[in-house]
Amino acid sequence: MNNALGLDVGTSRLVLAAKDGDAFTYSRQLNAFVTIPYAKMTERALRNEGVPYSLDNGQILVHGNEAARFADLLQMETRRPMDRGVLNPSEPESGARLKEMLKSLLAGRTPGQRIFFTVPAAPLGEDQGVTYHAATTGQLLEELGFHATPINEGLAVVYGEMENTNYSGIGVSLGGGLVNVCLAYLSMPVFSFSTAKAGDYIDSSTAAVTGDLATRVRLAKEEDFHLSGVYSNKLHQVLAVYYDDVIKTLVNGLREAFTNTRNLPKLSRPIPLVLSGGTAMPRGFRDRFEKALMEVEFPVRLSEIRMAAAPLTTTAKGALIAAMADMEDAQTSAARA
Ligand SMILES: Nc1ncnc2c1ncn2[C@@H]1O[C@H](COP(=O)(O)OP(=O)(O)OP(=O)(O)O)[C@@H](O)[C@H]1O
Ligand SMILES: [Mg+2]
């Protein structure tokens, strides 16, 4: 077993990547929890079923994948430790919640392992906002016994998908809380940014129009929505409107970032752009994005616009690749010393 791990710390899900022989393996937990009143009987039932939970102030907190099932059963919304890509600094409990979930995701892993974890880029035009999140998450992982290093989420897409261009290209991760973008040249990040219109924005905006619960909208969206241009029901029609809004915001962000960045490397050949993340999943997304990008003057020549091989695990895989490379570097310098 390789001694390195990759972790995608997402607003919506936590994904852990490891390498088992030649194969990449992944485990996932929903980054959410529900609280239920404490009763000894309930606690015993949860323990017997192997459901991850913790106790807090006379309540039981059920976290991870099981949280969605409980929320649906009890007709309540799940709660989240993170919002728009980062831990909420005004909710001191959010760190403790995230730690519980990381603990169950990392159960069985040998402490001392090197782990690279994804952090979002600052929103376009700002350079603040992710420091608290990155430091806190790193500290939680260290407390659990791992050697933690942050890696930019968009850069992780490049590492996960662009070996064949020697890690040159544009990585895009369309998640729940944020869309993250990174331009890398020969594995080095040139610039990165995020925009706050992503999956959660689509859910809550659509819910506000149709009068549904956001969790219900999300289920419908994930189940059978695609961007075909023809919509058979009102919900799909509204979803498409907000999808277009997300795409437009991303395209404007890309154009602005590429137009305003002064240190753009002189690219000798066209570079790829790869789309990953849950929000890029519906059929027709790639085509819709390409069409929108072609409508603006984009200052860089692209060799292709393609979907990541496995959009839900791309960033965790990229983080793992970074961790393995870092381990090799450490071994090389130890051998030299
Ligand atoms: N099959 C699907 N079709 C449509 N949307 C999907 C699908 N699967 C997941 N999603 C949506 O993708 C989003 C989650 O994507 P992802 O897991 O990449 O985000 P994350 O990494 O947790 O969040 P972030 O990167 O913003 O912090 C959610 O809005 C979810 O509803
Ligand atoms: Mg993500």
PDB file of C-alpha atoms and ligand atoms in Angstrom, residues 8 10 153 173 175 315, ligand 2:
ATOM      1  CA  ASP A   8     -11.000  16.399  -1.718  1.00  0.00           C
ATOM      2  CA  GLY A  10     -15.771  19.577  -0.828  1.00  0.00           C
ATOM      3  CA  GLU A 153      -8.569  22.515  -6.214  1.00  0.00           C
ATOM      4  CA  SER A 173     -14.011  21.889 -10.957  1.00  0.00           C
ATOM      5  CA  GLY A 175     -18.824  21.676  -7.296  1.00  0.00           C
ATOM      6  CA  THR A 315      -9.774  16.360  -7.584  1.00  0.00           C
TER       7      THR A 315
HETATM    8 MG    MG B   2     -14.973  20.297  -5.204  1.00  0.00          MG
END
